[in-house]
């Protein structure tokens, strides 16, 4: 297993099996229910005790550059680095000194603002 110990992903060890399976499904399949390329999670046994680490490993690998991952002996990147990259891509304002949950809050606010702006006036009036 190529999971890198990551304090920001350790909570997955406490997630219910059903919730972990839902997260795994979102990682394995795209919106059209086709298997994503490059994922290896579908070959893992969801009943194994360390399955949460398999899920965390896949998150870390998705956030990594494939070529760079080869030089890391198949290991991905820490969750914070994935979060930084997502925030940078979506133009989310954050500081690297912020705690992870605060950066996630900024990301969520940005996504919600973007969705709100795309709603029609009629849809906005429903809320």
Tab-separated table of C-alpha atoms in Angstrom, residues 7-127:
chain	number	residue	atom	x	y	z
A	7	UNK	CA	-3.383	13.782	9.664
A	8	UNK	CA	-6.002	15.393	7.414
A	9	UNK	CA	-7.201	11.998	6.165
A	10	UNK	CA	-7.011	10.006	9.404
A	11	UNK	CA	-10.683	10.769	10.113
A	12	UNK	CA	-11.520	8.229	7.398
A	13	UNK	CA	-10.619	5.503	9.890
A	14	UNK	CA	-13.726	6.481	11.872
A	15	UNK	CA	-16.120	6.813	8.923
A	16	UNK	CA	-18.894	4.236	8.685
A	17	UNK	CA	-18.462	1.452	6.130
A	18	UNK	CA	-21.488	2.727	4.171
A	19	UNK	CA	-20.118	6.284	3.975
A	20	UNK	CA	-16.678	4.988	3.028
A	21	UNK	CA	-18.248	2.903	0.257
A	22	UNK	CA	-20.106	5.977	-1.068
A	23	UNK	CA	-16.840	7.934	-1.147
A	24	UNK	CA	-15.103	5.022	-2.863
A	25	UNK	CA	-17.874	4.882	-5.473
A	26	UNK	CA	-17.374	8.591	-6.205
A	27	UNK	CA	-13.658	7.945	-6.650
A	28	UNK	CA	-14.066	4.851	-8.824
A	29	UNK	CA	-16.865	6.084	-11.123
A	30	UNK	CA	-17.441	9.337	-12.960
A	31	UNK	CA	-20.787	11.128	-13.340
A	32	UNK	CA	-21.732	8.776	-16.194
A	33	UNK	CA	-20.996	5.752	-13.993
A	34	UNK	CA	-17.958	4.817	-16.079
A	35	UNK	CA	-14.827	3.693	-14.284
A	36	UNK	CA	-12.235	6.417	-13.997
A	37	UNK	CA	-8.877	5.777	-15.579
A	38	UNK	CA	-5.947	5.337	-13.240
A	39	UNK	CA	-7.919	4.414	-10.159
A	40	UNK	CA	-7.039	1.152	-8.416
A	41	UNK	CA	-9.606	1.248	-5.654
A	42	UNK	CA	-12.001	-1.125	-7.406
A	43	UNK	CA	-9.498	-3.955	-6.971
A	44	UNK	CA	-9.447	-3.568	-3.174
A	45	UNK	CA	-11.654	-5.520	-0.763
A	46	UNK	CA	-14.012	-3.057	0.958
A	47	UNK	CA	-14.271	-5.397	3.946
A	48	UNK	CA	-10.599	-5.256	4.857
A	49	UNK	CA	-9.921	-3.339	8.092
A	50	UNK	CA	-7.529	-0.876	6.443
A	51	UNK	CA	-9.824	-0.120	3.491
A	52	UNK	CA	-10.033	3.486	4.629
A	53	UNK	CA	-6.296	3.741	3.909
A	54	UNK	CA	-6.906	2.449	0.373
A	55	UNK	CA	-9.470	5.234	-0.116
A	56	UNK	CA	-7.090	7.822	1.361
A	57	UNK	CA	-4.276	6.544	-0.850
A	58	UNK	CA	-6.417	7.013	-3.950
A	59	UNK	CA	-7.220	10.600	-2.899
A	60	UNK	CA	-3.505	11.261	-2.485
A	61	UNK	CA	-2.693	9.728	-5.868
A	62	UNK	CA	-5.396	11.696	-7.682
A	63	UNK	CA	-3.865	14.858	-6.347
A	64	UNK	CA	-0.390	13.947	-7.530
A	65	UNK	CA	1.316	14.355	-10.878
A	66	UNK	CA	1.572	10.886	-12.445
A	67	UNK	CA	5.217	11.279	-13.516
A	68	UNK	CA	6.216	12.691	-10.148
A	69	UNK	CA	4.403	9.822	-8.432
A	70	UNK	CA	6.781	7.414	-10.169
A	71	UNK	CA	9.693	9.172	-8.459
A	72	UNK	CA	7.850	8.901	-5.136
A	73	UNK	CA	7.690	5.118	-5.571
A	74	UNK	CA	3.949	5.180	-6.303
A	75	UNK	CA	3.001	7.421	-3.405
A	76	UNK	CA	0.718	10.406	-3.831
A	77	UNK	CA	0.750	13.767	-2.071
A	78	UNK	CA	-0.593	14.946	1.255
A	79	UNK	CA	-4.227	16.066	1.295
A	80	UNK	CA	-3.269	19.703	1.961
A	81	UNK	CA	-1.317	19.801	-1.283
A	82	UNK	CA	-4.360	18.446	-3.130
A	83	UNK	CA	-6.496	21.095	-1.418
A	84	UNK	CA	-4.047	23.872	-2.385
A	85	UNK	CA	-4.135	22.745	-6.014
A	86	UNK	CA	-7.939	22.638	-6.113
A	87	UNK	CA	-8.178	26.076	-4.510
A	88	UNK	CA	-5.620	27.511	-6.927
A	89	UNK	CA	-7.475	26.057	-9.919
A	90	UNK	CA	-10.794	27.516	-8.719
A	91	UNK	CA	-9.267	30.875	-7.686
A	92	UNK	CA	-10.134	30.414	-4.021
A	93	UNK	CA	-8.522	32.917	-1.696
A	94	UNK	CA	-6.625	31.216	1.151
A	95	UNK	CA	-3.365	31.356	3.058
A	96	UNK	CA	-1.140	28.347	3.601
A	97	UNK	CA	-0.992	29.289	7.281
A	98	UNK	CA	-4.728	28.610	7.653
A	99	UNK	CA	-5.834	25.314	9.200
A	100	UNK	CA	-7.130	22.761	6.737
A	101	UNK	CA	-10.780	23.091	7.718
A	102	UNK	CA	-10.663	26.865	7.177
A	103	UNK	CA	-9.252	26.374	3.679
A	104	UNK	CA	-11.999	23.824	3.016
A	105	UNK	CA	-14.569	26.382	4.240
A	106	UNK	CA	-13.209	28.944	1.762
A	107	UNK	CA	-13.414	26.367	-1.021
A	108	UNK	CA	-16.991	25.476	-0.111
A	109	UNK	CA	-18.016	29.142	-0.002
A	110	UNK	CA	-16.495	29.688	-3.446
A	111	UNK	CA	-18.284	26.669	-4.926
A	112	UNK	CA	-21.607	27.742	-3.398
A	113	UNK	CA	-21.146	31.325	-4.662
A	114	UNK	CA	-20.413	30.032	-8.152
A	115	UNK	CA	-23.490	27.794	-8.127
A	116	UNK	CA	-25.653	30.642	-6.820
A	117	UNK	CA	-24.463	32.963	-9.576
A	118	UNK	CA	-25.430	30.390	-12.217
A	119	UNK	CA	-29.004	30.124	-10.937
A	120	UNK	CA	-31.709	32.039	-12.730
A	121	UNK	CA	-33.630	34.708	-10.804
A	122	UNK	CA	-36.571	32.334	-10.681
A	123	UNK	CA	-34.436	29.594	-9.117
A	124	UNK	CA	-32.946	32.053	-6.627
A	125	UNK	CA	-36.444	33.095	-5.527
A	126	UNK	CA	-37.138	29.507	-4.517
A	127	UNK	CA	-34.524	29.925	-1.806
